[in-house]
Each structure stands twice: as C-alpha cells, then as structure tokens.
Tab-separated table of N, CA, C and O in Angstrom:
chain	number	residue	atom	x	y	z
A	25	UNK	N	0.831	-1.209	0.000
A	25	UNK	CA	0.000	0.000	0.000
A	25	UNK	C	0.868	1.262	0.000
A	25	UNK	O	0.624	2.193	-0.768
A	26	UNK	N	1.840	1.282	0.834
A	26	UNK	CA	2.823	2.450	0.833
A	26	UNK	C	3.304	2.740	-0.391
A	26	UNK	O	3.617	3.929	-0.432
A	27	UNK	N	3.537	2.074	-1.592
A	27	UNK	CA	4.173	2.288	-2.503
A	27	UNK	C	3.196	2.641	-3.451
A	27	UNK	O	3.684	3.271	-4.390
A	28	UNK	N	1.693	2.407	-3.547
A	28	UNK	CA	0.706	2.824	-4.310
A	28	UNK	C	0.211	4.100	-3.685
A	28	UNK	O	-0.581	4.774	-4.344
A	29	UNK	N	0.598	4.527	-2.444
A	29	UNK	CA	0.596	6.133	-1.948
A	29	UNK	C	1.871	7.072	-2.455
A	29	UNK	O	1.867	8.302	-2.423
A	30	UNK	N	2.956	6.245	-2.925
A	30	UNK	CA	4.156	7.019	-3.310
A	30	UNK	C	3.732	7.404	-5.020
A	30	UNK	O	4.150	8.412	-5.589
A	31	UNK	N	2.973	6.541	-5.558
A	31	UNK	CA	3.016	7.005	-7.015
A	31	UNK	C	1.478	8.048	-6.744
A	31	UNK	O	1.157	8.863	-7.610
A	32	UNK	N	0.828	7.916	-5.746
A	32	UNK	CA	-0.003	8.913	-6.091
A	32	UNK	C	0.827	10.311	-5.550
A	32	UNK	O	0.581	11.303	-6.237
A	33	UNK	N	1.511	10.465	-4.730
A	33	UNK	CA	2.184	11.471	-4.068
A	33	UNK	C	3.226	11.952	-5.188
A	33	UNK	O	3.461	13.161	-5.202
A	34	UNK	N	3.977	11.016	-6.273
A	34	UNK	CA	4.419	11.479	-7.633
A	34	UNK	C	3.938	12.315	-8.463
A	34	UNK	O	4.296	13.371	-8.985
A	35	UNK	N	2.453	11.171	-8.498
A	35	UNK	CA	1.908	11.895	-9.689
A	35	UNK	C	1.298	13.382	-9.213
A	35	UNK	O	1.201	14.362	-9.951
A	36	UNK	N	0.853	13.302	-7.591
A	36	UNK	CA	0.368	14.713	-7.474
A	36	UNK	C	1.440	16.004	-7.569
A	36	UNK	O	1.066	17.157	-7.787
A	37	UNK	N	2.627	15.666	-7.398
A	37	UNK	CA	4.126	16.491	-7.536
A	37	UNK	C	4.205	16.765	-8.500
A	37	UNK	O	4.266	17.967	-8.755
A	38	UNK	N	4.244	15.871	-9.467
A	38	UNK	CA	4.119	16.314	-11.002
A	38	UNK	C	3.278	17.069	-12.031
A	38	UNK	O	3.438	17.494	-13.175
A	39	UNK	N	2.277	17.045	-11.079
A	39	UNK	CA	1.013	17.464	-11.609
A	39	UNK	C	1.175	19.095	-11.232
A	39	UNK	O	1.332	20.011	-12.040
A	40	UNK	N	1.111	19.165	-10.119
A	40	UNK	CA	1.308	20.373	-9.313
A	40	UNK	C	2.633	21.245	-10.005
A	40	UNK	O	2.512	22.449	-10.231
A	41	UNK	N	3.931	20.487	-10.321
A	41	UNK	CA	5.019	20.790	-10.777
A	41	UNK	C	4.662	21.835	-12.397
A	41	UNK	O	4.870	23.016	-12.675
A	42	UNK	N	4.085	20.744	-13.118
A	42	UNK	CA	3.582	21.444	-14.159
A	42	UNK	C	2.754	22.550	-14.299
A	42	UNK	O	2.892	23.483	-15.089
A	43	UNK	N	1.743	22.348	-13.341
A	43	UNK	CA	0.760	23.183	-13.892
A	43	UNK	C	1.260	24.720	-13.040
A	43	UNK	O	0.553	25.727	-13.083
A	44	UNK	N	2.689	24.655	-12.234
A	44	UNK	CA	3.184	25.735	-11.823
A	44	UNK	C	4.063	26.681	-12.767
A	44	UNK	O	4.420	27.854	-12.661
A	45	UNK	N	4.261	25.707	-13.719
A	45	UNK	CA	4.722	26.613	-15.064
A	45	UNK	C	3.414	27.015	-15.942
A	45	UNK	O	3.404	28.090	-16.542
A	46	UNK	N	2.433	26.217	-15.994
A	46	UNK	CA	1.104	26.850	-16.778
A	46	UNK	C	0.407	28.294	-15.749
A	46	UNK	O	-0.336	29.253	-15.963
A	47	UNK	N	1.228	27.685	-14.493
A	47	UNK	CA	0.507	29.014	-13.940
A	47	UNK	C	0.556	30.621	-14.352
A	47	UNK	O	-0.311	31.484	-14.488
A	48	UNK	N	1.986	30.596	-14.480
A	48	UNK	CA	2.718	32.006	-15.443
A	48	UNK	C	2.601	32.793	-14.183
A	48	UNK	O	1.639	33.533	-13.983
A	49	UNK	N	3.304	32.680	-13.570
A	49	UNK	CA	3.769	32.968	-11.974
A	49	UNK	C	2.064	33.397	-10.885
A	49	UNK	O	1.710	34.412	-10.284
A	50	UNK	N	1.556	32.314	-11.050
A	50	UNK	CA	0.195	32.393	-10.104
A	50	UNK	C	-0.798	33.378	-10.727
A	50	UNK	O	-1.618	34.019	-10.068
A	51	UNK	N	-0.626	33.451	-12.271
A	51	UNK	CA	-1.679	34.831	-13.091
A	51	UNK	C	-2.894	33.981	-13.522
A	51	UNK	O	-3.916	34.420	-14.051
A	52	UNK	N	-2.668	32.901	-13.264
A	52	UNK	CA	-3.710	31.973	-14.051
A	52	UNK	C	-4.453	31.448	-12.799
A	52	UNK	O	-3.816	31.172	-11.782
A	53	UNK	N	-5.726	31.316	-12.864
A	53	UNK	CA	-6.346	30.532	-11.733
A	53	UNK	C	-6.315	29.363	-11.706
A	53	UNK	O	-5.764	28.865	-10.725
A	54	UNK	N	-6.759	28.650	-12.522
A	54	UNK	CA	-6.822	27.296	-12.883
A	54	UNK	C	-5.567	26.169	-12.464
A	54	UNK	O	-5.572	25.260	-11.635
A	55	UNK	N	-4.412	26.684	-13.488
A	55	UNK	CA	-3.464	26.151	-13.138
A	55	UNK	C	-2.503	26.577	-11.870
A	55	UNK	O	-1.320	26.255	-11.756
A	56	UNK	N	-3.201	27.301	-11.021
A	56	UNK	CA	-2.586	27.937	-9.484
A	56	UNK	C	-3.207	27.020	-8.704
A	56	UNK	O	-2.493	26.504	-7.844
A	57	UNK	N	-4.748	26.547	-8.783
A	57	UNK	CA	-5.220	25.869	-8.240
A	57	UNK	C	-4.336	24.813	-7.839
A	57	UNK	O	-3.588	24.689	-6.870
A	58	UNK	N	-4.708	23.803	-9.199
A	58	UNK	CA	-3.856	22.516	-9.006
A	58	UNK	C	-2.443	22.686	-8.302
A	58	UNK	O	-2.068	21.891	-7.440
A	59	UNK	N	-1.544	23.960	-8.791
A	59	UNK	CA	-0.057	24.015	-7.661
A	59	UNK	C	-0.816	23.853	-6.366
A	59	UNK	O	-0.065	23.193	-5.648
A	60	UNK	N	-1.704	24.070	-5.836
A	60	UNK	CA	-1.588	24.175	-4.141
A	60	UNK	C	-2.372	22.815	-4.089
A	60	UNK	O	-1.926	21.938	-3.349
A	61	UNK	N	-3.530	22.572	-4.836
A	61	UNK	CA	-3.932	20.792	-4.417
A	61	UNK	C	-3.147	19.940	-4.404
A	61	UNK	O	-2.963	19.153	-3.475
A	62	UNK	N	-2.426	19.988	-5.702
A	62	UNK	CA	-1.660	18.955	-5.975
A	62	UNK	C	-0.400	18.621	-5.053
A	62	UNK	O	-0.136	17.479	-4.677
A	63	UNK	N	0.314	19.712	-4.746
A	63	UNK	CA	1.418	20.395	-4.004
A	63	UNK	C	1.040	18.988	-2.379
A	63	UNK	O	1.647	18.021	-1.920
A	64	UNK	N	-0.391	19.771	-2.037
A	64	UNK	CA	-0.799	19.307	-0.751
A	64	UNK	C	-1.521	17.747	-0.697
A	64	UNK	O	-1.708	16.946	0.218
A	65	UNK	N	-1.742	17.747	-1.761
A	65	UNK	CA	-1.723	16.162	-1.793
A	65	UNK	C	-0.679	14.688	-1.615
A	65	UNK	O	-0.733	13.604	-1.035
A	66	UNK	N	0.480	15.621	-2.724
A	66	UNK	CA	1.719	15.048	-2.515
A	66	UNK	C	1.769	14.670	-1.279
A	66	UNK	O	1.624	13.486	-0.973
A	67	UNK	N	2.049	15.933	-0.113
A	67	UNK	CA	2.670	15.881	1.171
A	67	UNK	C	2.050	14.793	1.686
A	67	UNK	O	2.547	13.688	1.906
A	68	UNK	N	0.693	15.241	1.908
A	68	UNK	CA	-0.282	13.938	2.423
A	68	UNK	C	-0.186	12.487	2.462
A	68	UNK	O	-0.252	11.627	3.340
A	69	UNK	N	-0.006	12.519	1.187
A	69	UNK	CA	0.597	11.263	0.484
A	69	UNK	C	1.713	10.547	1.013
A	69	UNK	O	1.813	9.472	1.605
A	70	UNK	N	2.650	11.550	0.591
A	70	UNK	CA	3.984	11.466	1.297
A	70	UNK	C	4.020	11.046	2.829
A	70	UNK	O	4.681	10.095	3.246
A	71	UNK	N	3.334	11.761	3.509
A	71	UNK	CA	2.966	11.137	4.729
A	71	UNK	C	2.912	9.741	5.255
A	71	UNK	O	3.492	8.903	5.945
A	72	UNK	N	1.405	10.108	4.186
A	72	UNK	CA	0.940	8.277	4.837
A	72	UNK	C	2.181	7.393	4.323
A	72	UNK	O	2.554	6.550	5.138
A	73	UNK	N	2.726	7.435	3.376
A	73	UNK	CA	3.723	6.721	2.440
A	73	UNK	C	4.804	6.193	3.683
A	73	UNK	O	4.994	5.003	3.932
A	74	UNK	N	5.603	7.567	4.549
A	74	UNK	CA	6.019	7.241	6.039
A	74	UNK	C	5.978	6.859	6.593
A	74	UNK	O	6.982	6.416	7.152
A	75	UNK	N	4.126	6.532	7.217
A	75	UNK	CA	3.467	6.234	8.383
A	75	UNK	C	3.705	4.779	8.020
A	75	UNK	O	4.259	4.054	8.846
A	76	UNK	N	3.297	4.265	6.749
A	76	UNK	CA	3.063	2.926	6.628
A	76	UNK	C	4.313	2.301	6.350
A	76	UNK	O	4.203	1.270	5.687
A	77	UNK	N	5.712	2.702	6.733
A	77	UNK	CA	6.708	1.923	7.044
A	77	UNK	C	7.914	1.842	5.722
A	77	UNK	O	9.026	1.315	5.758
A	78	UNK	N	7.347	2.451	4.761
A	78	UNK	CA	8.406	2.992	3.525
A	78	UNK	C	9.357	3.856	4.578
A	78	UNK	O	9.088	4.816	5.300
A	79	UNK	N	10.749	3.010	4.329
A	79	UNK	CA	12.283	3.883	4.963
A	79	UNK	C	12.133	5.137	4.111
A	79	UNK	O	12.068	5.262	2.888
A	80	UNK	N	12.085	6.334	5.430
A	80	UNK	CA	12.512	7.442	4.607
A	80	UNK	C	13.577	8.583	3.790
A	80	UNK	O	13.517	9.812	3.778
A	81	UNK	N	14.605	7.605	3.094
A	81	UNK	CA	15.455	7.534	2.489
A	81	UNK	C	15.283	7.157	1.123
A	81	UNK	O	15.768	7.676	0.118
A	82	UNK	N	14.201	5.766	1.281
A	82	UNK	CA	14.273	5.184	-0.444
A	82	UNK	C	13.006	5.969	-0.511
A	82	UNK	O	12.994	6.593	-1.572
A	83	UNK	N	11.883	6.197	0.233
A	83	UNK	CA	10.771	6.842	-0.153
A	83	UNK	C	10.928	8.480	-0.753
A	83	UNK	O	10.193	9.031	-1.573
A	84	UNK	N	11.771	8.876	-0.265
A	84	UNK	CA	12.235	10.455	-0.885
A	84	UNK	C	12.918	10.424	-1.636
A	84	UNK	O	12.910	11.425	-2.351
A	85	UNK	N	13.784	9.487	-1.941
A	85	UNK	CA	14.698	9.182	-3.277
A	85	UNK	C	13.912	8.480	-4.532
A	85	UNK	O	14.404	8.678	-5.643
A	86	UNK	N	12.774	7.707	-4.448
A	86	UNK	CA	12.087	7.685	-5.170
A	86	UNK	C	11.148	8.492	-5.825
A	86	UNK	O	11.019	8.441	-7.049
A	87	UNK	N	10.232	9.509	-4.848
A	87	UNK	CA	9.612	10.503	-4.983
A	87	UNK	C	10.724	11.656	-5.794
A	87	UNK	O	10.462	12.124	-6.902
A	88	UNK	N	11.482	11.860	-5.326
A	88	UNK	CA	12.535	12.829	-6.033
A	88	UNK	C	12.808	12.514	-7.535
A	88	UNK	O	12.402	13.296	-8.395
A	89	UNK	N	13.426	11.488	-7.833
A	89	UNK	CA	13.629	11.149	-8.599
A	89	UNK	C	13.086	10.708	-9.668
A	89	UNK	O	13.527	10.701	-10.817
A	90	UNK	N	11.682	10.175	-9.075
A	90	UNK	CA	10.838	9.900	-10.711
A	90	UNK	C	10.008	11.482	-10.484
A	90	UNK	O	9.568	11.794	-11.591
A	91	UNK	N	9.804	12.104	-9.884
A	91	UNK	CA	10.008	13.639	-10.124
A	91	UNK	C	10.592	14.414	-11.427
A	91	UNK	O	10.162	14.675	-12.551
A	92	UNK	N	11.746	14.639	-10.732
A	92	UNK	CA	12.390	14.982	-12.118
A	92	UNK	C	12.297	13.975	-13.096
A	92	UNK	O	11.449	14.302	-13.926
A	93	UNK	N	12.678	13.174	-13.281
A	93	UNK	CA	12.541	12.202	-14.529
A	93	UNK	C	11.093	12.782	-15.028
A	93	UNK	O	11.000	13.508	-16.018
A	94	UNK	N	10.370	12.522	-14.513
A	94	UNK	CA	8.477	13.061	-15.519
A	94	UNK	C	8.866	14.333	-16.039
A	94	UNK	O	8.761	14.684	-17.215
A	95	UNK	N	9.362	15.059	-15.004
A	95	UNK	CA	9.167	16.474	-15.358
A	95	UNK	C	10.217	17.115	-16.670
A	95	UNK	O	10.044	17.865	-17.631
A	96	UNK	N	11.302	16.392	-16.122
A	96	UNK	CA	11.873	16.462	-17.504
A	96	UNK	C	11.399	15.597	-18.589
A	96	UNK	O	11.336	16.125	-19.699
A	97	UNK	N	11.179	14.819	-18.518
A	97	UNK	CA	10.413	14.483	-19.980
A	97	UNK	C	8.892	15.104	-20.712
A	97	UNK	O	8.555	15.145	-21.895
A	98	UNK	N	8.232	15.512	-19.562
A	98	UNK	CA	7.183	16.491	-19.740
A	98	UNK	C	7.702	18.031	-20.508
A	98	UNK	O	7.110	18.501	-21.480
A	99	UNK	N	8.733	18.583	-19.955
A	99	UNK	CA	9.129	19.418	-20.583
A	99	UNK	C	9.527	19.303	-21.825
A	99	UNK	O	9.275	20.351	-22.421
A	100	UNK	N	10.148	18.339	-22.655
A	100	UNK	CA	10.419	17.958	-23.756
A	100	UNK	C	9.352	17.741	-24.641
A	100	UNK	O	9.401	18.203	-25.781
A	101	UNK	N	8.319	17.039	-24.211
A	101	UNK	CA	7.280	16.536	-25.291
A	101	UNK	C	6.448	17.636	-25.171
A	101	UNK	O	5.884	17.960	-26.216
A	102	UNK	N	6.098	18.628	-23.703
A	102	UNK	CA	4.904	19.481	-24.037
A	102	UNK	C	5.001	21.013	-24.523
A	102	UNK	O	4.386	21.688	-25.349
A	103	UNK	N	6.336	21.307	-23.390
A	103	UNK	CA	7.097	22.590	-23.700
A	103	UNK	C	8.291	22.787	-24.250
A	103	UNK	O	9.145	23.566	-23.828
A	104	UNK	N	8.375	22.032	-25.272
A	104	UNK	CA	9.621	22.254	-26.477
A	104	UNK	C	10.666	22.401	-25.865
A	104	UNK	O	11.310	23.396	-26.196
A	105	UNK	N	11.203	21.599	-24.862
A	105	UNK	CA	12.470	22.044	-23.743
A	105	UNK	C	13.275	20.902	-24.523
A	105	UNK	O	12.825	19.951	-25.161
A	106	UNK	N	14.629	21.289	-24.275
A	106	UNK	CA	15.824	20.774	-25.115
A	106	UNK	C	16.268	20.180	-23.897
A	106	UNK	O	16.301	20.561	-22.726
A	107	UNK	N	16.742	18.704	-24.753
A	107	UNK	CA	17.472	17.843	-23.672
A	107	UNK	C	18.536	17.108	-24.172
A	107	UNK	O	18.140	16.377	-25.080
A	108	UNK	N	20.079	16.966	-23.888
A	108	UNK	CA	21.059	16.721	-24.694
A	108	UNK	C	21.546	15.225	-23.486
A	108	UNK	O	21.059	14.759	-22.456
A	109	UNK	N	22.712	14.921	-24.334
A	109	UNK	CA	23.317	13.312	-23.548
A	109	UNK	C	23.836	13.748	-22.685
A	109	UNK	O	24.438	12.874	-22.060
A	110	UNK	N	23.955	14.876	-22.207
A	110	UNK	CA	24.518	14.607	-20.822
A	110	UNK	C	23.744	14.787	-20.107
A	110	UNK	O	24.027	14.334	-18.997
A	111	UNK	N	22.267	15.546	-20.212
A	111	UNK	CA	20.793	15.620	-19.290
A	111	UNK	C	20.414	14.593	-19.368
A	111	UNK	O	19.691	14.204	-18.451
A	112	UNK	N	20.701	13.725	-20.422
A	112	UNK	CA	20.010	11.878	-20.402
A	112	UNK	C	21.136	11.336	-18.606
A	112	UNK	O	20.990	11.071	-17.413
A	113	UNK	N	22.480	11.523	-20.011
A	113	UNK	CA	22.728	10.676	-18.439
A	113	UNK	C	23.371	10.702	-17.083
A	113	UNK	O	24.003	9.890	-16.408
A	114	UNK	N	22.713	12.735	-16.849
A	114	UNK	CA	22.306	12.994	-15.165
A	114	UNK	C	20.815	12.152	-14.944
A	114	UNK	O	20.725	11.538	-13.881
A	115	UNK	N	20.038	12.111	-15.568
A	115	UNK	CA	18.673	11.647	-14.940
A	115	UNK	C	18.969	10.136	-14.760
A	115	UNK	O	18.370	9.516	-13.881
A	116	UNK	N	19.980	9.452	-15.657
A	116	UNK	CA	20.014	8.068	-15.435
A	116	UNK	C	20.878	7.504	-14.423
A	116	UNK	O	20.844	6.427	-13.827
A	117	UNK	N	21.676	8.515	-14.373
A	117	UNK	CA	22.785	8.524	-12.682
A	117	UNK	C	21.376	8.141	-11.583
A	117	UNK	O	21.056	7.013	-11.209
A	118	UNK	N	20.659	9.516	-11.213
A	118	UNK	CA	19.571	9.967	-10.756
A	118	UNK	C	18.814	8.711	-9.987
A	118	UNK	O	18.534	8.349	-8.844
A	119	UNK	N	18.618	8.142	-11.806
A	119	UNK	CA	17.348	6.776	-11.548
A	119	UNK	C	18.620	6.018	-10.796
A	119	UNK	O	18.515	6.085	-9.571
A	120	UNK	N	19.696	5.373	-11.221
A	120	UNK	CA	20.751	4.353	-11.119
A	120	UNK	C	20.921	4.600	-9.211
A	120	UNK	O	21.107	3.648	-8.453
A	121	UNK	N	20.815	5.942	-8.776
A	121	UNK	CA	20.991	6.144	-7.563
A	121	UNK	C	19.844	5.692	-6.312
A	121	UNK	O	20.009	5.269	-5.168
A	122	UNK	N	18.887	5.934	-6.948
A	122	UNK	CA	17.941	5.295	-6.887
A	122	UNK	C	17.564	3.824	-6.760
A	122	UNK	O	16.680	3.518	-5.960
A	123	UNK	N	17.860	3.370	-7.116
A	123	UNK	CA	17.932	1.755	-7.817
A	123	UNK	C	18.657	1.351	-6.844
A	123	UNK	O	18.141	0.450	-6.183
A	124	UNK	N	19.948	1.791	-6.431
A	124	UNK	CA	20.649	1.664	-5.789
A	124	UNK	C	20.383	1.253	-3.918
A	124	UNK	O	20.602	0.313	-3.155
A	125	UNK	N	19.907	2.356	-3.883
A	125	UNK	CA	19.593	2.688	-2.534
A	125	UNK	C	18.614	1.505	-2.040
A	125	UNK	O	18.722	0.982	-0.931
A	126	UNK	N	17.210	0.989	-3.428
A	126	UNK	CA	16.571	0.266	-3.228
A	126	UNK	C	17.066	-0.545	-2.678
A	126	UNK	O	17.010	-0.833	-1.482
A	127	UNK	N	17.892	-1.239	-3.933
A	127	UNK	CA	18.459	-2.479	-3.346
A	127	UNK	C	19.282	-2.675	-2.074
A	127	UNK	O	19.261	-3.678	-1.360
A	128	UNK	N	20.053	-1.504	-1.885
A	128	UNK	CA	21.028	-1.619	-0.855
A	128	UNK	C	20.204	-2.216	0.246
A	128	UNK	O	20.646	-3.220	0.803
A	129	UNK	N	18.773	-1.586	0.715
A	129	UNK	CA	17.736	-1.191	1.558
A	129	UNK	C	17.137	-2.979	1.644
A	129	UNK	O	16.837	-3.506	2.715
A	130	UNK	N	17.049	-3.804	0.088
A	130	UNK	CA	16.557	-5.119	0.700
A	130	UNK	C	17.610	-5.498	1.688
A	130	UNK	O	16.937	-6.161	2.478
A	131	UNK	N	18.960	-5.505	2.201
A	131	UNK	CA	19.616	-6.544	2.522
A	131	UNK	C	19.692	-5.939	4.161
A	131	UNK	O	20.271	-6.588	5.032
C-alpha cells in the first residue's frame, strides 16, 4: 500500500510541478489551483507513504527522482524544452541512484 501512496504522491508532484509553469507565476487561476492541491496532496501522500513503514530515504529518493525524470520528460514533449546526452545521463545517474539505494535497503 505504501508504494501505491508514493506514485499517487508522484503523480500529485508532477502534476502540481507542471501546472506551476502553466501558472505564469500564479496569473492563471486554474493552473494555481492545481499548484496548491496537488502540491498538498503530494505531502499527504507522502505522509501516509512514512506512516506505513516505507524507509525514509528510499521513499524520498524515489519521490525525487521519478520527479524529475516526468518532469523532464514532460518538458520535452509538451514545452519544447531541449534535452542533450549529458541531461540523459544525469537523470540516469539519478534513476541508477535510486535503484541503488533500493536495493542496498533489501539486505
């Protein structure tokens, strides 16, 4: 269950993340909204994600990390943002660090 609260606490980060650039610095209502739901959902999320026994090390390194990863790829496909091989492979360090920690964390 903790880990199906971490991808909703993602996706609300991401969500929130984006629509803080659609906001056009809080001029837009709509997309200001979602920054503060989404924003506060995350946390929530994030929370329970805690409560229910996700180490909070791989749980913030996961949340972080497929974070940026969406967001940079969101930026590419929606807002024409340029991404070269060495932004590939900081995000794949990123994930790899990630990955890492997981595993370290089974033993």
């Amino acid at each position: 269950m903790g880990y199906l609260l971490l991808a909703l606490a993602i996706a609300a980060e991401v969500s929130a993340t984006v629509s803080l650039k659609l906001s056009e610095g809080f001029s837009k209502l709509g997309p200001s909204i979602i920054v503060v739901v989404g924003y506060a959902i995350a946390f929530l999320a994030l929370a329970q994600v805690l409560k229910s026994g996700v180490p909070i090390g791989v749980a913030y390194a996961i949340w972080a990390a497929a974070g940026v990863a969406l967001v940079a790829v969101i930026g590419v496909l929606f807002f024409r943002e340029t991404m070269n091989a060495t932004m590939v492979a900081g995000l794949a360090l990123v994930i790899g660090g990630v990955v890492l920690l997981q595993v370290g964390g089974a033993h």
